[in-house]
mmCIF file of C-alpha atoms and ligand atoms in Angstrom:
data_model
loop_
_atom_site.group_PDB
_atom_site.id
_atom_site.type_symbol
_atom_site.label_atom_id
_atom_site.label_comp_id
_atom_site.label_asym_id
_atom_site.label_seq_id
_atom_site.Cartn_x
_atom_site.Cartn_y
_atom_site.Cartn_z
ATOM 1 C CA MET A 1 -0.089 -0.060 0.026
ATOM 2 C CA GLU A 2 1.100 3.644 -0.292
ATOM 3 C CA TRP A 3 -0.008 7.205 0.417
ATOM 4 C CA ILE A 4 -0.228 9.426 -2.513
ATOM 5 C CA CYS A 5 -0.714 13.289 -2.798
ATOM 6 C CA LYS A 6 -2.468 13.855 -6.154
ATOM 7 C CA GLU A 7 -2.909 17.579 -5.524
ATOM 8 C CA TYR A 8 -1.593 20.400 -3.116
ATOM 9 C CA GLY A 9 -3.805 20.406 -0.059
ATOM 10 C CA LYS A 10 -4.805 19.122 3.528
ATOM 11 C CA ALA A 11 -3.848 15.977 4.766
ATOM 12 C CA ASP A 12 -7.427 14.563 4.350
ATOM 13 C CA SER A 13 -7.110 14.791 0.733
ATOM 14 C CA LEU A 14 -4.276 12.014 0.314
ATOM 15 C CA TYR A 15 -5.276 9.040 -1.483
ATOM 16 C CA TYR A 16 -4.456 5.395 0.258
ATOM 17 C CA GLN A 17 -3.909 2.914 -2.552
ATOM 18 C CA ALA A 18 -2.243 -0.483 -3.777
ATOM 19 C CA LEU A 19 1.323 -0.018 -4.497
ATOM 20 C CA GLU A 20 2.987 -1.407 -7.580
ATOM 21 C CA ASP A 21 6.187 -3.409 -7.312
ATOM 22 C CA VAL A 22 9.236 -1.389 -8.451
ATOM 23 C CA ALA A 23 12.463 -3.038 -8.631
ATOM 24 C CA PRO A 24 15.631 -1.065 -7.574
ATOM 25 C CA LYS A 25 17.833 1.101 -9.856
ATOM 26 C CA ALA A 26 21.519 0.257 -10.124
ATOM 27 C CA HIS A 27 22.433 2.826 -6.909
ATOM 28 C CA GLU A 28 19.470 1.786 -4.995
ATOM 29 C CA LEU A 29 18.270 -0.438 -2.137
ATOM 30 C CA LYS A 30 14.705 -1.565 -1.928
ATOM 31 C CA ILE A 31 13.553 -1.675 1.419
ATOM 32 C CA LYS A 32 10.423 -3.040 3.153
ATOM 33 C CA VAL A 33 9.157 -0.234 5.440
ATOM 34 C CA HIS A 34 8.399 -0.759 9.173
ATOM 35 C CA CYS A 35 8.078 2.654 10.302
ATOM 36 C CA VAL A 36 7.794 6.113 8.522
ATOM 37 C CA GLY A 37 9.156 9.103 10.546
ATOM 38 C CA LEU A 38 6.955 12.415 10.353
ATOM 39 C CA ASN A 39 7.916 15.996 10.389
ATOM 40 C CA PHE A 40 6.468 19.521 10.420
ATOM 41 C CA PRO A 41 7.838 20.358 6.848
ATOM 42 C CA ASP A 42 6.047 17.096 5.401
ATOM 43 C CA LEU A 43 2.715 19.147 6.195
ATOM 44 C CA LEU A 44 4.062 21.881 4.235
ATOM 45 C CA VAL A 45 5.040 19.663 1.178
ATOM 46 C CA ILE A 46 1.597 18.309 0.806
ATOM 47 C CA GLN A 47 0.049 21.852 0.988
ATOM 48 C CA GLY A 48 2.709 23.235 -1.376
ATOM 49 C CA LYS A 49 3.919 25.499 0.941
ATOM 50 C CA ASP A 50 7.627 24.276 1.164
ATOM 51 C CA GLN A 51 10.670 25.176 -0.629
ATOM 52 C CA TYR A 52 10.420 21.758 -2.418
ATOM 53 C CA ARG A 53 7.276 21.398 -4.805
ATOM 54 C CA PRO A 54 7.371 17.877 -5.571
ATOM 55 C CA VAL A 55 5.914 17.118 -8.969
ATOM 56 C CA LEU A 56 2.203 15.503 -8.641
ATOM 57 C CA PRO A 57 1.351 12.770 -7.878
ATOM 58 C CA PHE A 58 3.885 12.017 -5.182
ATOM 59 C CA SER A 59 4.142 10.051 -1.690
ATOM 60 C CA PRO A 60 4.566 12.245 1.210
ATOM 61 C CA CYS A 61 7.232 11.894 4.099
ATOM 62 C CA GLY A 62 10.927 11.730 3.665
ATOM 63 C CA GLU A 63 12.338 9.396 6.387
ATOM 64 C CA MET A 64 11.628 5.776 7.208
ATOM 65 C CA SER A 65 13.258 2.281 8.503
ATOM 66 C CA GLY A 66 12.950 -1.427 7.517
ATOM 67 C CA GLU A 67 14.749 -4.150 6.083
ATOM 68 C CA VAL A 68 16.729 -4.208 2.902
ATOM 69 C CA VAL A 69 14.807 -6.882 0.432
ATOM 70 C CA ALA A 70 16.630 -6.202 -3.163
ATOM 71 C CA MET A 71 19.643 -4.227 -3.925
ATOM 72 C CA GLY A 72 20.762 -2.598 -7.484
ATOM 73 C CA GLU A 73 24.112 -4.027 -9.011
ATOM 74 C CA GLU A 74 26.260 -0.842 -7.575
ATOM 75 C CA VAL A 75 25.240 -0.888 -4.199
ATOM 76 C CA ALA A 76 28.255 -1.905 -1.997
ATOM 77 C CA GLY A 77 28.178 -2.592 1.950
ATOM 78 C CA PHE A 78 24.849 -3.891 2.664
ATOM 79 C CA ASN A 79 23.172 -7.356 2.600
ATOM 80 C CA ILE A 80 19.463 -8.498 2.033
ATOM 81 C CA GLY A 81 18.026 -8.681 5.664
ATOM 82 C CA ASP A 82 20.013 -5.696 6.969
ATOM 83 C CA ARG A 83 18.337 -3.183 9.071
ATOM 84 C CA VAL A 84 18.239 -0.038 7.881
ATOM 85 C CA PHE A 85 16.896 3.496 8.084
ATOM 86 C CA ALA A 86 16.997 6.279 5.415
ATOM 87 C CA GLY A 87 16.541 10.108 5.476
ATOM 88 C CA GLY A 88 16.919 13.472 3.468
ATOM 89 C CA MET A 89 14.631 12.547 0.630
ATOM 90 C CA VAL A 90 11.851 15.084 1.439
ATOM 91 C CA TRP A 91 9.165 12.996 0.148
ATOM 92 C CA GLY A 92 8.581 9.425 -1.512
ATOM 93 C CA CYS A 93 8.479 7.308 1.633
ATOM 94 C CA SER A 94 4.735 6.704 3.050
ATOM 95 C CA LYS A 95 4.910 3.005 1.125
ATOM 96 C CA SER A 96 5.095 -0.402 2.449
ATOM 97 C CA GLU A 97 8.158 -0.787 0.113
ATOM 98 C CA VAL A 98 10.622 2.151 -1.130
ATOM 99 C CA CYS A 99 13.469 2.228 -3.433
ATOM 100 C CA VAL A 100 16.078 4.789 -1.864
ATOM 101 C CA ALA A 101 19.469 5.749 -3.183
ATOM 102 C CA GLN A 102 22.653 4.070 -1.164
ATOM 103 C CA GLN A 103 23.955 7.673 -0.059
ATOM 104 C CA ASN A 104 20.845 8.119 2.069
ATOM 105 C CA VAL A 105 20.558 4.601 3.817
ATOM 106 C CA TYR A 106 22.418 3.761 6.979
ATOM 107 C CA LYS A 107 22.529 0.734 9.213
ATOM 108 C CA VAL A 108 20.574 0.804 12.293
ATOM 109 C CA PRO A 109 22.724 -0.069 15.104
ATOM 110 C CA GLY A 110 21.807 -3.415 17.069
ATOM 111 C CA GLY A 111 20.172 -1.667 20.063
ATOM 112 C CA MET A 112 18.252 0.832 18.431
ATOM 113 C CA PRO A 113 14.573 0.123 17.790
ATOM 114 C CA MET A 114 13.019 0.395 14.234
ATOM 115 C CA ARG A 115 10.320 3.325 15.460
ATOM 116 C CA GLU A 116 13.240 5.217 16.860
ATOM 117 C CA ALA A 117 15.568 4.895 13.909
ATOM 118 C CA ALA A 118 12.746 5.907 11.271
ATOM 119 C CA VAL A 119 12.668 9.460 13.096
ATOM 120 C CA LEU A 120 16.256 10.347 13.508
ATOM 121 C CA PRO A 121 17.823 11.595 10.173
ATOM 122 C CA CYS A 122 15.413 15.010 9.563
ATOM 123 C CA VAL A 123 15.741 16.391 13.288
ATOM 124 C CA PHE A 124 19.177 15.365 14.511
ATOM 125 C CA GLY A 125 20.733 15.922 11.457
ATOM 126 C CA THR A 126 19.250 19.600 11.301
ATOM 127 C CA ALA A 127 20.214 19.834 14.872
ATOM 128 C CA ILE A 128 23.943 19.056 14.592
ATOM 129 C CA HIS A 129 24.197 20.790 11.312
ATOM 130 C CA CYS A 130 22.891 23.959 12.837
ATOM 131 C CA LEU A 131 24.907 23.903 15.944
ATOM 132 C CA LYS A 132 28.342 22.257 14.543
ATOM 133 C CA ASP A 133 28.317 23.570 11.143
ATOM 134 C CA ARG A 134 26.520 26.774 11.390
ATOM 135 C CA ALA A 135 26.395 28.237 14.766
ATOM 136 C CA GLN A 136 29.981 26.823 15.375
ATOM 137 C CA LEU A 137 28.627 26.181 18.919
ATOM 138 C CA LYS A 138 31.500 26.240 21.708
ATOM 139 C CA ALA A 139 31.345 24.402 25.017
ATOM 140 C CA GLY A 140 30.286 26.761 27.508
ATOM 141 C CA GLU A 141 28.116 28.927 25.415
ATOM 142 C CA THR A 142 24.461 29.475 26.178
ATOM 143 C CA VAL A 143 21.705 28.107 23.812
ATOM 144 C CA ALA A 144 17.954 29.142 23.855
ATOM 145 C CA ILE A 145 15.820 26.892 21.819
ATOM 146 C CA LEU A 146 12.166 27.986 21.008
ATOM 147 C CA GLY A 147 9.684 25.127 20.460
ATOM 148 C CA ALA A 148 12.327 22.991 22.178
ATOM 149 C CA ALA A 149 9.638 19.813 22.908
ATOM 150 C CA GLY A 150 9.305 19.461 19.403
ATOM 151 C CA GLY A 151 11.087 17.177 17.095
ATOM 152 C CA VAL A 152 13.919 19.520 16.057
ATOM 153 C CA GLY A 153 13.614 21.319 19.480
ATOM 154 C CA ALA A 154 14.132 18.042 21.573
ATOM 155 C CA ALA A 155 16.841 16.835 19.019
ATOM 156 C CA THR A 156 18.529 20.405 19.675
ATOM 157 C CA ILE A 157 18.490 20.180 23.183
ATOM 158 C CA GLN A 158 20.373 17.009 23.114
ATOM 159 C CA VAL A 159 23.178 17.895 20.652
ATOM 160 C CA ALA A 160 23.587 21.167 22.297
ATOM 161 C CA LYS A 161 24.120 19.329 26.016
ATOM 162 C CA MET A 162 26.763 16.869 24.334
ATOM 163 C CA MET A 163 28.723 19.884 22.699
ATOM 164 C CA GLY A 164 28.988 21.374 26.225
ATOM 165 C CA ALA A 165 26.211 24.254 26.268
ATOM 166 C CA LYS A 166 23.890 25.393 28.814
ATOM 167 C CA VAL A 167 20.244 24.944 27.406
ATOM 168 C CA ILE A 168 17.299 27.423 28.086
ATOM 169 C CA ALA A 169 14.282 25.475 26.337
ATOM 170 C CA CYS A 170 11.254 27.351 25.512
ATOM 171 C CA ALA A 171 8.035 25.419 25.463
ATOM 172 C CA SER A 172 4.118 26.579 25.836
ATOM 173 C CA THR A 173 2.897 23.919 28.329
ATOM 174 C CA GLN A 174 4.269 22.533 31.702
ATOM 175 C CA GLN A 175 4.008 18.990 30.111
ATOM 176 C CA LYS A 176 6.219 20.035 27.231
ATOM 177 C CA ARG A 177 8.815 21.692 29.693
ATOM 178 C CA ASP A 178 8.839 18.893 32.016
ATOM 179 C CA PHE A 179 9.937 16.661 28.749
ATOM 180 C CA CYS A 180 12.455 19.378 27.868
ATOM 181 C CA LEU A 181 13.993 18.868 31.332
ATOM 182 C CA GLN A 182 13.953 15.140 30.888
ATOM 183 C CA ASN A 183 15.883 15.646 27.552
ATOM 184 C CA GLY A 184 18.642 17.688 29.401
ATOM 185 C CA ALA A 185 17.699 21.098 29.456
ATOM 186 C CA ASP A 186 19.180 22.980 32.166
ATOM 187 C CA ILE A 187 16.469 25.673 32.345
ATOM 188 C CA VAL A 188 12.685 25.709 30.989
ATOM 189 C CA LEU A 189 10.742 29.004 29.919
ATOM 190 C CA ASP A 190 7.124 29.412 28.942
ATOM 191 C CA TYR A 191 8.194 31.596 26.029
ATOM 192 C CA THR A 192 4.484 32.033 24.989
ATOM 193 C CA ASN A 193 3.538 33.748 28.422
ATOM 194 C CA CYS A 194 6.236 35.899 29.201
ATOM 195 C CA ASP A 195 8.360 38.968 28.006
ATOM 196 C CA LEU A 196 10.831 36.722 26.101
ATOM 197 C CA LYS A 197 13.490 39.340 25.667
ATOM 198 C CA GLN A 198 13.506 40.355 29.611
ATOM 199 C CA GLU A 199 13.286 36.582 30.243
ATOM 200 C CA LEU A 200 16.187 35.412 28.335
ATOM 201 C CA LYS A 201 18.342 38.454 29.622
ATOM 202 C CA ARG A 202 17.436 37.636 33.372
ATOM 203 C CA LEU A 203 18.299 34.009 32.924
ATOM 204 C CA THR A 204 21.627 34.767 31.270
ATOM 205 C CA ASP A 205 22.401 37.842 33.846
ATOM 206 C CA GLY A 206 22.020 40.373 31.450
ATOM 207 C CA LYS A 207 24.718 38.863 29.140
ATOM 208 C CA GLY A 208 22.219 37.768 26.718
ATOM 209 C CA VAL A 209 22.016 34.506 24.714
ATOM 210 C CA ASP A 210 25.123 33.310 22.600
ATOM 211 C CA VAL A 211 22.901 30.890 20.323
ATOM 212 C CA ILE A 212 19.463 31.006 19.519
ATOM 213 C CA CYS A 213 17.635 28.381 17.816
ATOM 214 C CA ASP A 214 14.181 29.259 16.284
ATOM 215 C CA PRO A 215 12.001 26.725 14.356
ATOM 216 C CA VAL A 216 9.029 28.860 15.526
ATOM 217 C CA GLY A 217 8.836 32.510 13.937
ATOM 218 C CA SER A 218 6.143 34.663 14.216
ATOM 219 C CA GLN A 219 6.131 37.386 17.127
ATOM 220 C CA TYR A 220 8.939 35.307 18.951
ATOM 221 C CA SER A 221 11.653 36.112 16.676
ATOM 222 C CA GLU A 222 12.319 39.721 17.022
ATOM 223 C CA PRO A 223 12.302 39.698 21.011
ATOM 224 C CA ALA A 224 14.354 36.595 21.130
ATOM 225 C CA LEU A 225 16.944 38.386 18.946
ATOM 226 C CA ARG A 226 16.723 41.449 21.010
ATOM 227 C CA ALA A 227 18.233 39.132 24.040
ATOM 228 C CA ILE A 228 21.059 37.849 21.990
ATOM 229 C CA ALA A 229 24.295 38.173 23.376
ATOM 230 C CA TYR A 230 27.476 40.392 21.781
ATOM 231 C CA ASP A 231 28.857 37.964 18.718
ATOM 232 C CA GLY A 232 25.741 35.831 19.251
ATOM 233 C CA ARG A 233 24.207 33.573 16.495
ATOM 234 C CA TYR A 234 20.431 33.716 15.673
ATOM 235 C CA MET A 235 19.656 30.333 13.771
ATOM 236 C CA VAL A 236 16.712 30.826 11.465
ATOM 237 C CA LEU A 237 14.958 27.147 11.317
ATOM 238 C CA GLY A 238 11.499 27.189 10.371
ATOM 239 C CA PHE A 239 8.278 28.859 11.160
ATOM 240 C CA THR A 240 5.819 26.743 12.934
ATOM 241 C CA ALA A 241 4.045 29.525 14.147
ATOM 242 C CA GLY A 242 2.833 30.552 10.672
ATOM 243 C CA GLN A 243 4.521 34.148 10.068
ATOM 244 C CA ILE A 244 8.031 34.681 8.891
ATOM 245 C CA ALA A 245 9.122 37.362 11.070
ATOM 246 C CA ARG A 246 10.578 40.733 9.539
ATOM 247 C CA ILE A 247 13.544 41.821 11.601
ATOM 248 C CA PRO A 248 15.016 45.385 11.543
ATOM 249 C CA LEU A 249 18.395 45.255 10.142
ATOM 250 C CA ASN A 250 19.699 47.630 13.045
ATOM 251 C CA LEU A 251 19.539 44.872 15.505
ATOM 252 C CA PRO A 252 22.414 42.696 13.996
ATOM 253 C CA LEU A 253 24.225 45.844 13.680
ATOM 254 C CA LEU A 254 23.718 46.853 17.298
ATOM 255 C CA LYS A 255 24.228 43.177 18.926
ATOM 256 C CA ASN A 256 27.399 42.727 16.653
ATOM 257 C CA CYS A 257 25.406 39.202 15.959
ATOM 258 C CA GLN A 258 25.173 36.882 12.884
ATOM 259 C CA ILE A 259 21.442 35.964 11.839
ATOM 260 C CA ILE A 260 22.123 32.504 9.865
ATOM 261 C CA GLY A 261 19.854 30.272 8.107
ATOM 262 C CA VAL A 262 19.803 26.622 8.394
ATOM 263 C CA PHE A 263 18.423 24.272 5.582
ATOM 264 C CA TRP A 264 19.519 20.641 6.307
ATOM 265 C CA SER A 265 17.934 18.710 3.312
ATOM 266 C CA THR A 266 20.030 21.203 0.832
ATOM 267 C CA PHE A 267 23.185 20.479 3.069
ATOM 268 C CA GLY A 268 22.905 16.862 2.828
ATOM 269 C CA ARG A 269 22.511 16.915 -1.111
ATOM 270 C CA LYS A 270 25.458 19.431 -1.733
ATOM 271 C CA PHE A 271 27.796 17.847 1.014
ATOM 272 C CA PRO A 272 26.506 13.789 1.174
ATOM 273 C CA ALA A 273 29.687 13.016 3.099
ATOM 274 C CA LYS A 274 29.855 15.698 5.473
ATOM 275 C CA ASN A 275 26.182 14.892 6.330
ATOM 276 C CA ARG A 276 27.062 11.181 6.925
ATOM 277 C CA ARG A 277 29.671 11.941 9.065
ATOM 278 C CA ASN A 278 27.435 14.173 11.376
ATOM 279 C CA ILE A 279 24.579 10.992 11.272
ATOM 280 C CA GLN A 280 27.368 8.850 12.241
ATOM 281 C CA GLN A 281 28.332 11.328 15.352
ATOM 282 C CA ILE A 282 24.477 10.947 16.572
ATOM 283 C CA LEU A 283 24.813 7.069 16.105
ATOM 284 C CA ASP A 284 27.907 6.859 18.229
ATOM 285 C CA TRP A 285 26.309 9.139 20.889
ATOM 286 C CA TYR A 286 23.337 6.906 20.757
ATOM 287 C CA GLU A 287 25.578 4.047 21.391
ATOM 288 C CA GLU A 288 27.180 5.430 24.179
ATOM 289 C CA GLY A 289 23.964 6.103 25.671
ATOM 290 C CA ASN A 290 23.986 9.864 25.560
ATOM 291 C CA ILE A 291 21.010 10.246 23.182
ATOM 292 C CA LYS A 292 17.505 9.611 23.536
ATOM 293 C CA ILE A 293 14.919 9.394 20.766
ATOM 294 C CA HIS A 294 11.372 9.964 22.250
ATOM 295 C CA VAL A 295 8.552 8.450 19.941
ATOM 296 C CA ASP A 296 5.320 9.937 21.528
ATOM 297 C CA ALA A 297 2.688 8.772 19.327
ATOM 298 C CA ALA A 298 2.455 5.735 16.683
ATOM 299 C CA PHE A 299 -0.160 5.682 14.242
ATOM 300 C CA GLU A 300 -1.135 2.877 11.765
ATOM 301 C CA PHE A 301 -0.278 3.083 8.453
ATOM 302 C CA SER A 302 -3.785 3.707 7.231
ATOM 303 C CA ASP A 303 -4.033 6.669 9.614
ATOM 304 C CA LEU A 304 -1.682 9.053 8.154
ATOM 305 C CA PRO A 305 -4.243 12.035 8.003
ATOM 306 C CA GLN A 306 -4.605 11.637 11.605
ATOM 307 C CA ALA A 307 -1.254 11.403 12.334
ATOM 308 C CA PHE A 308 -0.735 14.878 10.499
ATOM 309 C CA ALA A 309 -3.862 16.110 12.433
ATOM 310 C CA ALA A 310 -1.903 15.311 15.580
ATOM 311 C CA LEU A 311 1.118 16.908 14.285
ATOM 312 C CA GLU A 312 -0.877 20.165 13.400
ATOM 313 C CA ALA A 313 -2.390 20.037 16.747
ATOM 314 C CA ARG A 314 0.685 21.112 18.555
ATOM 315 C CA ILE A 315 0.192 18.187 20.859
ATOM 316 C CA ILE A 316 3.148 16.167 19.952
ATOM 317 C CA LYS A 317 6.317 15.740 22.378
ATOM 318 C CA GLY A 318 9.465 14.653 20.237
ATOM 319 C CA LYS A 319 8.477 12.252 17.156
ATOM 320 C CA ILE A 320 5.466 10.762 15.709
ATOM 321 C CA ILE A 321 5.677 7.913 13.420
ATOM 322 C CA LEU A 322 3.725 5.678 11.197
ATOM 323 C CA GLU A 323 3.851 1.814 11.853
ATOM 324 C CA VAL A 324 3.706 0.304 8.690
ATOM 325 C CA ARG A 325 4.568 -3.198 10.060
ATOM 326 C CA LYS A 326 3.072 -3.309 13.780
ATOM 327 C CA GLY A 327 5.232 -4.481 16.420
ATOM 328 C CA SER A 328 8.276 -3.924 14.242
ATOM 329 C CA ASN A 329 11.286 -3.819 16.556
HETATM 330 N N1 NAP B 401 15.843 24.166 8.576
HETATM 331 C C1 NAP B 401 15.670 22.956 8.507
HETATM 332 O O1 NAP B 401 16.505 22.429 7.692
HETATM 333 C C2 NAP B 401 14.698 22.300 9.291
HETATM 334 C C3 NAP B 401 14.658 21.059 8.986
HETATM 335 C C4 NAP B 401 13.754 20.349 9.943
HETATM 336 C C5 NAP B 401 12.293 21.223 10.040
HETATM 337 N N2 NAP B 401 12.551 22.354 10.063
HETATM 338 C C6 NAP B 401 11.401 23.297 10.440
HETATM 339 O O2 NAP B 401 11.657 23.202 11.749
HETATM 340 C C7 NAP B 401 10.416 23.617 12.363
HETATM 341 C C8 NAP B 401 10.081 22.620 13.387
HETATM 342 O O3 NAP B 401 9.953 21.341 12.967
HETATM 343 P P1 NAP B 401 9.543 20.118 13.569
HETATM 344 O O4 NAP B 401 9.447 18.553 12.745
HETATM 345 O O5 NAP B 401 10.249 19.808 14.927
HETATM 346 O O6 NAP B 401 7.837 20.531 14.320
HETATM 347 P P2 NAP B 401 7.079 19.922 15.553
HETATM 348 O O7 NAP B 401 7.664 18.640 16.190
HETATM 349 O O8 NAP B 401 5.891 20.131 15.213
HETATM 350 O O9 NAP B 401 7.526 20.980 16.595
HETATM 351 C C9 NAP B 401 7.338 22.302 16.371
HETATM 352 C C10 NAP B 401 7.059 23.039 17.510
HETATM 353 O O10 NAP B 401 6.677 24.558 17.332
HETATM 354 C C11 NAP B 401 6.076 25.116 18.325
HETATM 355 N N3 NAP B 401 4.633 25.677 17.752
HETATM 356 C C12 NAP B 401 4.536 27.038 17.904
HETATM 357 N N4 NAP B 401 3.670 27.846 17.466
HETATM 358 C C13 NAP B 401 2.946 26.451 16.851
HETATM 359 C C14 NAP B 401 1.763 26.126 15.733
HETATM 360 N N5 NAP B 401 1.024 27.341 15.491
HETATM 361 N N6 NAP B 401 1.576 25.014 15.225
HETATM 362 C C15 NAP B 401 2.480 23.867 15.829
HETATM 363 N N7 NAP B 401 3.485 23.962 16.349
HETATM 364 C C16 NAP B 401 3.884 25.283 16.994
HETATM 365 C C17 NAP B 401 5.424 23.985 19.173
HETATM 366 O O11 NAP B 401 5.892 24.170 20.519
HETATM 367 P P3 NAP B 401 5.374 24.959 21.478
HETATM 368 O O12 NAP B 401 3.895 24.222 21.821
HETATM 369 O O13 NAP B 401 6.053 24.610 22.940
HETATM 370 O O14 NAP B 401 5.212 26.501 21.201
HETATM 371 C C18 NAP B 401 6.069 22.680 18.723
HETATM 372 O O15 NAP B 401 6.503 21.902 19.460
HETATM 373 C C19 NAP B 401 9.093 23.586 10.969
HETATM 374 O O16 NAP B 401 9.147 24.999 10.939
HETATM 375 C C20 NAP B 401 10.191 23.042 10.168
HETATM 376 O O17 NAP B 401 9.694 23.148 8.843
HETATM 377 C C21 NAP B 401 13.603 22.981 9.518
#
């Protein structure tokens, strides 16, 4: 079976239909899918609101985990039956079987469940690219994260802690803030109900925040930027709250700070080897027991529209998956 988007629109206009059998191309692995990982950008892609506008019809979602069932003749280093995950494809993964280029495929470490592997690439790939490559975060610096209990947010908390930062996690509900503390945040803040500039200044003893990660946008961006430290880096990740903030350009001048864009999927396409090294770092941290992947909700494969509705409802902590093969591990 597969989910197909035939016209851009809401998730309830997607089609669930029988899947045609396809053979892998020379550089591809064919994977029997166990779990599909959902990300906020998937909602934007099906609505035609993302930077990527796939040619219609297409299957939504860009990451999954499963088992290798066939391989093209140029594929090396994998075997039939390997447990694998793949990410960075942006779309094409809501299928019971997918063919994926070897460049996007990783082996699942022994102790990692399939449901966790399916959601690793996008959020952890984005978090490490943001903090390591783009912000060049240094140990001892302070990082503030907006929407910190979401997928990207929760991954960013953990990567920031592994890089030796102090983390201020901003989230809208007490449940989400408790989740951020369990994920390693040092301080939590209800950013939806405070003077964000004043609070971030207060929490940093007036110095301001070294690195601010913003996947939310709208009315939160400007007050957060006004609380940045001298030489700070403001990381633009996304706009879940709906609006792209318009920032007065005197602010980066006055603060002597940088406003830096982060676009993980483009980075992965342009620099696949660097991206693989980043993902390998996350896998190493996971195997050392230093990274936790929280899957908050699992939906049956036939319930993709309901899963998208849960993502849109702003209730998920961490990640959400589709279980294509129930009980998979
Ligand atoms: N730049 C990149 O390379 C890259 C890669 C992946 C994702 N992204 C972007 O990063 C953002 C987060 O993605 P995600 O998958 O982590 O999303 P997510 O799991 O749904 O989390 C998003 C968080 O945004 C906050 N939020 C504030 N207003 C919201 C609203 N009106 N509706 C929904 N959420 C709202 C919520 O936290 P509170 O309730 O605490 O406010 C929520 O936990 C998206 O904009 C996505 O497009 C960017």
